[in-house]
Short mmCIF file of C-alpha atoms and ligand atoms in Angstrom, two decimals:
data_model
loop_
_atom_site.label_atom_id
_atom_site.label_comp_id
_atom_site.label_asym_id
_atom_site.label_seq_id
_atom_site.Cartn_x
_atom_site.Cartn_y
_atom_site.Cartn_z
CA UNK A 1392 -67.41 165.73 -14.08
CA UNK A 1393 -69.23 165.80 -10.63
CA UNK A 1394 -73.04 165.12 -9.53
CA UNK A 1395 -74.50 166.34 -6.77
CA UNK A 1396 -74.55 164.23 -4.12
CA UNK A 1397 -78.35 162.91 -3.22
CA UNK A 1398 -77.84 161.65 -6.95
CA UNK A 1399 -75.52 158.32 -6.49
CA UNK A 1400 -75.10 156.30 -3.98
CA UNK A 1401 -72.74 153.17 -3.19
CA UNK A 1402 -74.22 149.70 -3.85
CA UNK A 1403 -74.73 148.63 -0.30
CA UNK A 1404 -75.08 145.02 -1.22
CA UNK A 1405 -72.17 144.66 -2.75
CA UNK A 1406 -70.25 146.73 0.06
CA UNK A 1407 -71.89 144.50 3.26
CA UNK A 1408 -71.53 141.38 1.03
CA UNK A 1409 -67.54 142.07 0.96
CA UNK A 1410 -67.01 143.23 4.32
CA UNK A 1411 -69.01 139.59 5.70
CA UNK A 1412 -67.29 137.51 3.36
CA UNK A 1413 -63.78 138.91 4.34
CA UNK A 1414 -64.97 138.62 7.90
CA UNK A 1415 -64.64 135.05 7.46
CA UNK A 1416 -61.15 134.41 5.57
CA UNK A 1417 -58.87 134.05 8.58
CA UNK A 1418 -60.33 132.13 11.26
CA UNK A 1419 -58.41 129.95 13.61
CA UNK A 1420 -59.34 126.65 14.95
CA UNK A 1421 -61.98 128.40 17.58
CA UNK A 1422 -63.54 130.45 14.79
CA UNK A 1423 -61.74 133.63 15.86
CA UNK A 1424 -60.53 135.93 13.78
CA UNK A 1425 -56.85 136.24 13.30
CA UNK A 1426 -55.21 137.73 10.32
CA UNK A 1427 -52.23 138.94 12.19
CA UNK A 1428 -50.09 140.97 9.75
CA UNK A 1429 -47.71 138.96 7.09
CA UNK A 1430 -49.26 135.77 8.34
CA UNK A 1431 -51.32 133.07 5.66
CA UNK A 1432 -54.15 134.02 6.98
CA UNK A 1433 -53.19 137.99 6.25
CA UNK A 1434 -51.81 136.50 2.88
CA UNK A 1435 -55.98 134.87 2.23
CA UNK A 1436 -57.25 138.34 2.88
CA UNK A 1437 -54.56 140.10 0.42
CA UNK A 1438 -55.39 138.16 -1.83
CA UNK A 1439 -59.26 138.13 -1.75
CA UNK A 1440 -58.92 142.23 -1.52
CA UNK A 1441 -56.46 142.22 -5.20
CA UNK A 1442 -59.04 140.19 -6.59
CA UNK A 1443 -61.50 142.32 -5.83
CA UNK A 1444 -59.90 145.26 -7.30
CA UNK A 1445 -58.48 143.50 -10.17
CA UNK A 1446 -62.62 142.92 -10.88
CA UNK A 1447 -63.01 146.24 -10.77
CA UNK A 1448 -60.14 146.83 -13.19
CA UNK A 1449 -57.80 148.74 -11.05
CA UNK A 1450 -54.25 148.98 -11.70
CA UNK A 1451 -52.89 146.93 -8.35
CA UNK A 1452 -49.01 147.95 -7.00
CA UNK A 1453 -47.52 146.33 -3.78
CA UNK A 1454 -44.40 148.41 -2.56
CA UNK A 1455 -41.51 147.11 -0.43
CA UNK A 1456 -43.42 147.10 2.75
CA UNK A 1457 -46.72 144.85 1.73
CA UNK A 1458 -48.68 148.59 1.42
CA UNK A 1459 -51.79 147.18 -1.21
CA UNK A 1460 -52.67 149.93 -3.80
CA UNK A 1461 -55.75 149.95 -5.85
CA UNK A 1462 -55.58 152.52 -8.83
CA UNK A 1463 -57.97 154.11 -10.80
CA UNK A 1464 -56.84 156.49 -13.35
CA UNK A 1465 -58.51 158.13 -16.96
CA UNK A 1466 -55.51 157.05 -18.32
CA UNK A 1467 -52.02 155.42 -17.58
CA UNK A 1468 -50.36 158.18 -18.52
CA UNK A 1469 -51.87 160.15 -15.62
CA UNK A 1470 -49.59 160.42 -12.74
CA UNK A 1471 -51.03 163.27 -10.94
CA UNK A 1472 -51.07 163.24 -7.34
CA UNK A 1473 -53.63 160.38 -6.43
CA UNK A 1474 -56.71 161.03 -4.21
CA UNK A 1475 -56.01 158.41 -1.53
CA UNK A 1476 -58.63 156.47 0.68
CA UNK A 1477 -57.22 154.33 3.12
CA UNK A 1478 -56.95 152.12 5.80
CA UNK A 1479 -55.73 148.03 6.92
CA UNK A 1480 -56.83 144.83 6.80
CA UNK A 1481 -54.63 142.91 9.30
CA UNK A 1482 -56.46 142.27 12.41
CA UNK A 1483 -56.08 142.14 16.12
CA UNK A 1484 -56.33 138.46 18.01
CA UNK A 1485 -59.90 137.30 18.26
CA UNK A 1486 -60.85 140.55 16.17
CA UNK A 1487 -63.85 142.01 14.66
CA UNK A 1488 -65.05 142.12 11.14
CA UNK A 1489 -64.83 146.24 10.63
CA UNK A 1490 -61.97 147.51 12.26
CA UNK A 1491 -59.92 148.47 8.89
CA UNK A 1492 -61.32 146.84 6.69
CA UNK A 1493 -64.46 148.44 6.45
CA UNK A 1494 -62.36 151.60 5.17
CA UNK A 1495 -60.65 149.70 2.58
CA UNK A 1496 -63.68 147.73 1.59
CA UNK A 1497 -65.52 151.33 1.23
CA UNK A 1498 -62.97 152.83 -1.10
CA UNK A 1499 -63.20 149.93 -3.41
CA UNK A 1500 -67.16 150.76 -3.01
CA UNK A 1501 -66.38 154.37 -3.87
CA UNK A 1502 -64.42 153.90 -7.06
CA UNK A 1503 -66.93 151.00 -8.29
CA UNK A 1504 -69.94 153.49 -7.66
CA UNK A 1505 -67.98 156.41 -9.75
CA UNK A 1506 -67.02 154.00 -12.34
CA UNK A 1507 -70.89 152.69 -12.67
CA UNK A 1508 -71.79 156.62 -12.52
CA UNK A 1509 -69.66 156.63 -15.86
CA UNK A 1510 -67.42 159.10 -13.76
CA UNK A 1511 -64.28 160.03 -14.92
CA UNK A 1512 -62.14 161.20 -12.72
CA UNK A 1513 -59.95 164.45 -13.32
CA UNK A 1514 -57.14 162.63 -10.85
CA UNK A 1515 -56.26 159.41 -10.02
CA UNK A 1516 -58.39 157.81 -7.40
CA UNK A 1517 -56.21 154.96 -5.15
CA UNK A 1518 -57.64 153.11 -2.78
CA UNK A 1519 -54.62 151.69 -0.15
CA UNK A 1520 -54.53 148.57 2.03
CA UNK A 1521 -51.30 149.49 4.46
CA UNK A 1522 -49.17 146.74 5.85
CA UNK A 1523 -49.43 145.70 9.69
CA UNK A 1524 -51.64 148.60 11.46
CA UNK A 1525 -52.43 146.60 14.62
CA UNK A 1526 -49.07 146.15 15.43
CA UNK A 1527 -49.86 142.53 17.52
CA UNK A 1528 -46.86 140.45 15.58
CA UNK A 1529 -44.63 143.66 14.94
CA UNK A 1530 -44.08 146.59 16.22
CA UNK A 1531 -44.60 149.71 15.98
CA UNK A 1532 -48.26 149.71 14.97
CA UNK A 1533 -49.58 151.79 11.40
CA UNK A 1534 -45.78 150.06 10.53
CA UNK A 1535 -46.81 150.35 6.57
CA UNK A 1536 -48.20 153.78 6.50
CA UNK A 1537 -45.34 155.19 8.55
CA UNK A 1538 -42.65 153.62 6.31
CA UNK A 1539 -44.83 154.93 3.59
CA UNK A 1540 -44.87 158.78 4.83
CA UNK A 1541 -41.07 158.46 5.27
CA UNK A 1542 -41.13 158.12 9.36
CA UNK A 1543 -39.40 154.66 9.31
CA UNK A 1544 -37.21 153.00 7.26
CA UNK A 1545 -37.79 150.42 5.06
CA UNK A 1546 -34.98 148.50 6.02
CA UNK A 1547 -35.54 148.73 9.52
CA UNK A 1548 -39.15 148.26 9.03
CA UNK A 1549 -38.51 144.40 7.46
CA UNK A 1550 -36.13 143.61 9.99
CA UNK A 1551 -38.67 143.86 12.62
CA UNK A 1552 -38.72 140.85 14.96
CA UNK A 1553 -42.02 139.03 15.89
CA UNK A 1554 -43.60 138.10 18.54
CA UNK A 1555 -43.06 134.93 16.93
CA UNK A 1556 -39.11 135.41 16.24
CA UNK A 1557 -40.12 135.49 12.67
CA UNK A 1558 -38.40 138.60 10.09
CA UNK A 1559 -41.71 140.87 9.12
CA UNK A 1560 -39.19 140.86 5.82
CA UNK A 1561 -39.00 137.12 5.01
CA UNK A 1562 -42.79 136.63 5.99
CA UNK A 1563 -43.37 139.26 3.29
CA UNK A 1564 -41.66 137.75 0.86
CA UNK A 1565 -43.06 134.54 2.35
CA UNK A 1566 -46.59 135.02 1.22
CA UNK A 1567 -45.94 136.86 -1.86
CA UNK A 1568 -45.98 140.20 -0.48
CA UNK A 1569 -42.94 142.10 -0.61
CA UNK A 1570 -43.51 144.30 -3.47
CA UNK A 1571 -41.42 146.36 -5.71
CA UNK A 1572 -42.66 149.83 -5.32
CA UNK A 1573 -40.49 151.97 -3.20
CA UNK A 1574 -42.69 152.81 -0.11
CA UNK A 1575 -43.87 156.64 -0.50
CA UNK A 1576 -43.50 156.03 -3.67
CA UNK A 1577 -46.49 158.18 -4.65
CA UNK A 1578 -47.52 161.16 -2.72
CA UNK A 1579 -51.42 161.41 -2.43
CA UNK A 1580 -53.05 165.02 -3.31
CA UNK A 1581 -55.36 164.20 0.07
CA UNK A 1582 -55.99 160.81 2.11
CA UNK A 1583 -59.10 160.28 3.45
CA UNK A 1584 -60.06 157.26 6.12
CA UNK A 1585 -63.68 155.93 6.83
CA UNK A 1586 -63.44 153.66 10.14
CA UNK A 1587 -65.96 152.47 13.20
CA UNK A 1588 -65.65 154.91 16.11
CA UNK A 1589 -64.30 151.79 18.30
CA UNK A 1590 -65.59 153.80 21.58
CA UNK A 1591 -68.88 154.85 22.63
CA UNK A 1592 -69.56 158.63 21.79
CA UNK A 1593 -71.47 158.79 18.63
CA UNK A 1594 -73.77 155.82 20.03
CA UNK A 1595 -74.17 157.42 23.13
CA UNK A 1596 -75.15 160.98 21.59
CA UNK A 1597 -77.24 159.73 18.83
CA UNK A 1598 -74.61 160.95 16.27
CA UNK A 1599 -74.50 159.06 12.73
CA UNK A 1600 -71.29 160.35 11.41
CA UNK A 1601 -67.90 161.59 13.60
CA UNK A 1602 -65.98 164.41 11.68
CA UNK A 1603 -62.50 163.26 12.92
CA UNK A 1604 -60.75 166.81 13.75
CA UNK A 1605 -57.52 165.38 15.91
CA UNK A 1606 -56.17 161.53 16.64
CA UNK A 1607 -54.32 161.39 20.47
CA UNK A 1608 -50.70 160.41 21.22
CA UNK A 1609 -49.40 157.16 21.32
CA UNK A 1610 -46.44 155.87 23.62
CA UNK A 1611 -46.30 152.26 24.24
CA UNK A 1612 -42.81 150.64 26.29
CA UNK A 1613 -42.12 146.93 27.13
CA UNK A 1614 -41.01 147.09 30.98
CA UNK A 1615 -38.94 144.23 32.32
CA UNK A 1616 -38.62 143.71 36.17
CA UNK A 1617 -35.86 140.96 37.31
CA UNK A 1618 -36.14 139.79 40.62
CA UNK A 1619 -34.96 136.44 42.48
CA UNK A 1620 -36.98 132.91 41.73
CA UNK A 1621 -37.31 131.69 45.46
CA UNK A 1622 -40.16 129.03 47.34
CA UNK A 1623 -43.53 130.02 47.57
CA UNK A 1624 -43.54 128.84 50.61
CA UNK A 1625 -40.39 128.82 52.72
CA UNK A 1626 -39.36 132.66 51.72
CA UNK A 1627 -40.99 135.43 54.58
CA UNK A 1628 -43.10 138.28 52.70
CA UNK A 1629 -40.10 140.48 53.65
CA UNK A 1630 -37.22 138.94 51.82
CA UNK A 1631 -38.57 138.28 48.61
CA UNK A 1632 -37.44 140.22 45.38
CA UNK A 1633 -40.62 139.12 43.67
CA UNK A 1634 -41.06 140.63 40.05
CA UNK A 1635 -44.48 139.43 39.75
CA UNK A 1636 -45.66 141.58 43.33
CA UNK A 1637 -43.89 144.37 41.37
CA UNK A 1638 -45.56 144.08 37.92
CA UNK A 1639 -49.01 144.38 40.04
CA UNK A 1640 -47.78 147.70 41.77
CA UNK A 1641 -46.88 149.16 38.04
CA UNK A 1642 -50.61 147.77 36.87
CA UNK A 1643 -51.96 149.88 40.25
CA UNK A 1644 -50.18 152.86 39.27
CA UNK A 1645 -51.16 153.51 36.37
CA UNK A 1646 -54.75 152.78 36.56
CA UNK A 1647 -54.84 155.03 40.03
CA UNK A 1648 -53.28 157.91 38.14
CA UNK A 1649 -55.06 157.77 34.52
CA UNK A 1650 -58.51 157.67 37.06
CA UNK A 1651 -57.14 160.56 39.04
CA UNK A 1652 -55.90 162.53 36.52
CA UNK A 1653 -57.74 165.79 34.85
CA UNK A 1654 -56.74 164.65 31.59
CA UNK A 1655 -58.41 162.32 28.99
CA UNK A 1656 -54.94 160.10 29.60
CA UNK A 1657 -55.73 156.19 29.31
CA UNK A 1658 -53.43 153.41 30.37
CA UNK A 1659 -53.55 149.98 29.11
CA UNK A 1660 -51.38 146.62 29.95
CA UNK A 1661 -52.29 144.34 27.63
CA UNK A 1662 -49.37 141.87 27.56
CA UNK A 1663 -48.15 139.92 30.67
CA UNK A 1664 -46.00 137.17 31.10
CA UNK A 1665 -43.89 135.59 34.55
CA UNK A 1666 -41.24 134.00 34.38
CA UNK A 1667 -40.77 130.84 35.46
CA UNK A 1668 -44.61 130.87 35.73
CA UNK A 1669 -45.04 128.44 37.97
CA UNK A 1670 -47.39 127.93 41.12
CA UNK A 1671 -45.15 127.93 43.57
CA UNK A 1672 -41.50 129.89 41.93
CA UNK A 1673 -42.03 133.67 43.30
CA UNK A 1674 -41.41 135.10 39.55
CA UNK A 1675 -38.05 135.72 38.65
CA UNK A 1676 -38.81 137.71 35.63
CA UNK A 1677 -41.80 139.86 34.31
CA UNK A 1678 -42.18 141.16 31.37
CA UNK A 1679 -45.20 143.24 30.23
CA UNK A 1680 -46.60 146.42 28.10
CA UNK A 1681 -47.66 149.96 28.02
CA UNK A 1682 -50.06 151.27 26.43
CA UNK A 1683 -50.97 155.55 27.21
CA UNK A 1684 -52.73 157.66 25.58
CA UNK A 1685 -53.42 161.77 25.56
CA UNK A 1686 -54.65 164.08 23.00
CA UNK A 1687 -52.47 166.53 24.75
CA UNK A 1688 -48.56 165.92 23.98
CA UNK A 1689 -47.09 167.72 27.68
CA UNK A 1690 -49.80 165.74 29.15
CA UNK A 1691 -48.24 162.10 27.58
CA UNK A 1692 -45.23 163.30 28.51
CA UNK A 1693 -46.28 164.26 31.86
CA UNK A 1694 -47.71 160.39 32.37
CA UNK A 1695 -44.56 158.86 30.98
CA UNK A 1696 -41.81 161.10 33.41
CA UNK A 1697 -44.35 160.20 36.14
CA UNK A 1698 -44.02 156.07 35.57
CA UNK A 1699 -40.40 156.71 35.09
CA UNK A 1700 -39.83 157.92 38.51
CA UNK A 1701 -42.73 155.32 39.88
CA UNK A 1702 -40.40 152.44 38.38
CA UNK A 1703 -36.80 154.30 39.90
CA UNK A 1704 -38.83 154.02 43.15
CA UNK A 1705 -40.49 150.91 42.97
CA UNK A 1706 -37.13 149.06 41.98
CA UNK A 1707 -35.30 150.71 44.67
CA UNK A 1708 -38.08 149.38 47.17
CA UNK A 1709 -38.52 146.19 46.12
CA UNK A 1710 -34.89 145.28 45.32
CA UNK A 1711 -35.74 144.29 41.75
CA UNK A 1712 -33.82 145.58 38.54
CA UNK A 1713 -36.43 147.20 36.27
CA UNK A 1714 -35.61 147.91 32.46
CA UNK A 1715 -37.70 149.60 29.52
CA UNK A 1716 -37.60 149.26 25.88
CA UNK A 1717 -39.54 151.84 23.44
CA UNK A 1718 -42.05 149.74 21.25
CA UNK A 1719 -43.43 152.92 19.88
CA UNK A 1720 -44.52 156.60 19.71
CA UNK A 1721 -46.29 159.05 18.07
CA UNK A 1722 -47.18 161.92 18.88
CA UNK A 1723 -51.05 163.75 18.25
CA UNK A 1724 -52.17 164.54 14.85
CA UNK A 1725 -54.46 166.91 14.08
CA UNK A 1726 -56.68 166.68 10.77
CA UNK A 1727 -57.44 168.75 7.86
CA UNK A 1728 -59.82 171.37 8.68
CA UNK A 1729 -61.01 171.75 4.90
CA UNK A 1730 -61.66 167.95 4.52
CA UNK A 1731 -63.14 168.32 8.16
CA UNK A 1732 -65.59 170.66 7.07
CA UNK A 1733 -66.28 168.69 3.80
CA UNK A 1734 -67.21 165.27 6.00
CA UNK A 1735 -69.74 168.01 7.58
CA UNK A 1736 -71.16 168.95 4.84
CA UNK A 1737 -71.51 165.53 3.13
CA UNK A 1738 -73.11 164.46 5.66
CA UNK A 1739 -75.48 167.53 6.04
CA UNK A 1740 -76.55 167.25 2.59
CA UNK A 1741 -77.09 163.76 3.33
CA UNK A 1742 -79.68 164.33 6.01
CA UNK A 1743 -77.23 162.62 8.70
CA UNK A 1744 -76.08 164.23 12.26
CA UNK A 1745 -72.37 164.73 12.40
CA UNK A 1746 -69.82 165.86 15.33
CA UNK A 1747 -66.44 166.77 15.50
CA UNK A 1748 -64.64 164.27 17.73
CA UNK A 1749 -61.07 163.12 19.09
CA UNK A 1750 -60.02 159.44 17.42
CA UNK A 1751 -58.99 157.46 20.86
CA UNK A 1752 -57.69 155.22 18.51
CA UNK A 1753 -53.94 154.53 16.39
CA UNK A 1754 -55.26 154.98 12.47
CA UNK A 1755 -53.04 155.02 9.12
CA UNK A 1756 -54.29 158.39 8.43
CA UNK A 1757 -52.24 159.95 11.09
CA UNK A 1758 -49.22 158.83 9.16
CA UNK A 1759 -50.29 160.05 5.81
CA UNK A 1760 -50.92 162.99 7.61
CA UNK A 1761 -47.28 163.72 7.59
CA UNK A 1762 -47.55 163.94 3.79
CA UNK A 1763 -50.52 165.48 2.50
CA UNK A 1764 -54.08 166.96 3.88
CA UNK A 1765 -55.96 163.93 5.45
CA UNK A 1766 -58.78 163.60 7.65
CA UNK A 1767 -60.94 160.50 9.05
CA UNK A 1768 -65.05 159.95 9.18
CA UNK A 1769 -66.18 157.93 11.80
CA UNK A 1770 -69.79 155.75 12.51
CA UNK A 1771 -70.91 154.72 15.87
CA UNK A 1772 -69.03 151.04 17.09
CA UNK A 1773 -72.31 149.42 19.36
CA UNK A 1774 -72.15 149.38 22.57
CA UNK A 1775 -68.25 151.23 21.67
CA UNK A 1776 -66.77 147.75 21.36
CA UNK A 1777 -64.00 147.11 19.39
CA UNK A 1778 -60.73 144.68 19.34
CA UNK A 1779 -63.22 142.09 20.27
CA UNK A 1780 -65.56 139.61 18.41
CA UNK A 1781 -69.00 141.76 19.46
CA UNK A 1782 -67.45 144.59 17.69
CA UNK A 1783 -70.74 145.78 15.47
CA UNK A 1784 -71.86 148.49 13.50
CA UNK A 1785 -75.27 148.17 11.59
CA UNK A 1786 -75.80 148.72 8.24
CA UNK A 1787 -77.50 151.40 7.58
CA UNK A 1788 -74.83 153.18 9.20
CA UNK A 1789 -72.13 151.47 7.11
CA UNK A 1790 -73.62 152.79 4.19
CA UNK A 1791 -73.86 156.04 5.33
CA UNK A 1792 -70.67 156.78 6.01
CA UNK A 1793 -69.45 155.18 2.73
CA UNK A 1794 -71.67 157.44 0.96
CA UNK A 1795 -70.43 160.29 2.90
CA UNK A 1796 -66.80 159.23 2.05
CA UNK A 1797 -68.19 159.26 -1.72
CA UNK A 1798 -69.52 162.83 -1.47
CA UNK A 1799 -66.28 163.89 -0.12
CA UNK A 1800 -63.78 162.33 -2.85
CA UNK A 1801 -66.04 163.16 -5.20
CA UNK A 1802 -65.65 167.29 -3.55
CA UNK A 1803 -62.04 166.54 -3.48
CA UNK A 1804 -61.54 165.74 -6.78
CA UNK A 1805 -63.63 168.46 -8.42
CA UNK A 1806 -62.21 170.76 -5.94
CA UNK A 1807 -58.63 170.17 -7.42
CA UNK A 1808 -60.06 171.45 -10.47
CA UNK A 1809 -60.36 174.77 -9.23
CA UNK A 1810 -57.26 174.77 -8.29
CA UNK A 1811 -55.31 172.50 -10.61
O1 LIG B 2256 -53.42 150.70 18.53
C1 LIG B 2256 -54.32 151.23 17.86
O2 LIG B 2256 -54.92 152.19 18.29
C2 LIG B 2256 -54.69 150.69 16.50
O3 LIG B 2256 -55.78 149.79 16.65
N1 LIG B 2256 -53.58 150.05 15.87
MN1 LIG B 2257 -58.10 150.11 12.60
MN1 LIG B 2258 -57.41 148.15 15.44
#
């Protein structure tokens, strides 16, 4: 059964109401928000999202890697290839409320509004909460979904070290989380994502809903520079071996090339520290990461040959010893085009502006991409912040694009009839 799609609508009370209340399970002692994956605070929102879906009388599975799934079936028996809506709800440091789980908190929405519409759907519907997307505590980020699409092993997956020295495995097990399901352990028919833009292009152009057509390359590297603790005040400019001078040079670079460059490329450090970090020690040790990003894949690789030499250089000049470690990376995904087109045309029929756009952003659907058709639908982030408390989207805009993501499972699950 189907309905056409100015008929139902989500219940945007219900769907705000969630995505507030969840906004507030996880804050530290400075009222931040900090659900850092496998953490108590991660464990809170688990369990506030499984009782949610438990409400709504979906079958809940956990697999071996944390990976949340919320089904919805006509019957047990049904095992068909699931539609899958997706996305996280571990958070950064000092996060905001939407970044994930609005997506997860919208395919709940989705299934309750079907269910309500006395629905029934022709495939299972799952709606998928994946394990450590931000990738602050471990590495590499989107950990669950790419365990889940087979690009990482479990195994090495739950032996991932913290940032903390804690095993991602034991915390797992630690807050209850470390299910039994093997990871992958059901492969979706189509995966669909609803997330905030996090940048500024469909607030700047007036654009309700983003059609997510590609998702960039990631490459992010730890780079340690050893040079020679010495006084801050007896040792002349020109004998130092100072690690923390050279960490600034690598900072310079790669701003002064991503701002040069003809390419889209963005460069991010995000995580310093000196060693032994004290006023007057010229650092010994620094240790810091890399963030780049192109939609182009020669282009990322272009960047990261470029900072290779840059460091070969640098350390030669500077008479430091300068190592890297791969944290992670992916290369660029690019969507669906018939789930593209149906995000258009939801969103058409809705009365709402769409555009095709680029996701600057890491997401879980560009793992389940390696599995089955998936796309992502974007609404505007204000002001294009994200990854920071003043992350905000209003919500008429958050109910648009859940309705649009309703319209669209609803099209992809009466389109597998046709072709079932
Ligand atoms: O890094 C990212 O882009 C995502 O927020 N994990
Ligand atoms: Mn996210
Ligand atoms: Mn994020």
């Amino acid at each position: 059964m189907t309905y056409h799609s100015s008929i139902i609508s989500i219940d945007a009370s219900r769907l705000l109401g969630r995505i507030e209340q969840l906004g507030q399970i996880g804050r530290d002692g400075e009222d931040r928000l900090v659900r850092l994956a496998a953490s108590d605070a991660d464990k809170q929102g688990r369990d506030a999202l499984v009782s949610w879906m438990k409400d709504a009388n979906l079958e809940v599975a956990v697999d071996k890697i944390g990976n949340i799934f919320g089904i919805w079936r006509a019957s047990s028996e049904d095992d068909q290839a699931p539609i899958m809506i997706g996305s996280h709800i571990d958070t950064v440091i000092n996060a905001g409320v939407y970044d994930g789980c609005y997506g997860v908190l919208s395919g709940l929405e989705v299934i309750q509004t079907l269910q309500t519409a006395g629905f029934v759907p022709s495939r299972p519907i799952v709606v998928a909460a994946f394990t450590n997307e931000e990738g602050v505590r471990y590495t590499p980020d989107m950990m669950g979904s790419l365990v889940y699409a087979g690009g990482l092993s479990v195994e090495e997956a739950l032996s991932s070290v913290g940032t903390d020295g804690t095993l991602l495995g034991e915390e797992l097990e630690r807050i209850g989380y470390a299910g039994a399901e093997e990871p992958g352990f059901w492969k979706p028919h189509a995966y669909v994502e609803l997330h905030i833009e996090q940048g500024p292009v469909l607030e700047k152009e007036g654009v309700q809903i983003g059609a997510v057509e590609n998702l960039q390359g990631i490459s992010w590297q730890r780079i340690t520079i050893e040079g020679v603790a010495n006084h801050a005040g007896t040792t002349p400019i020109t004998m130092r071996s100072d690690a923390g001078y050279a960490a600034s040079c690598v900072i310079s670079f790669l701003r002064d090339r991503a701002t040069s460059s003809q390419t889209p490329t963005v460069a991010t450090v995000g995580c310093i520290n000196f060693e032994p970090n004290a006023v007057n020690i010229i650092p010994s040790r620094a240790v810091f990461t890399v963030d780049l990003r192109d939609p182009n894949e020669h282009s990322l690789q272009a960047e990261e040959e470029a900072l290779s030499a840059y460091l070969t250089e640098l350390a030669a000049a500077e008479g430091v010893k300068i190592t890297t470690e791969r944290m992670a990376r992916f290369e660029p995904v690019t969507f669906d085009s018939n789930i593209v087109k149906m995000v258009e045309t939801a969103a058409k029929q809705r009365g709402l502006s769409s555009k095709r756009m680029t996701s600057g952003a890491g997401h879980d659907a560009q793992m389940i991409a390696r599995i089955c058709p998936a796309a992502m639908i974007f609404v505007p982030s204000i002001g294009g912040i994200s990854h920071n408390p003043r992350e905000f989207t209003p919500g008429l805009d958050l109910v648009a694009g859940a309705n649009v993501l309703l319209d669209v499972i609803n099209n992809l699950v009466s389109d597998q009839k046709k072709n079932s």
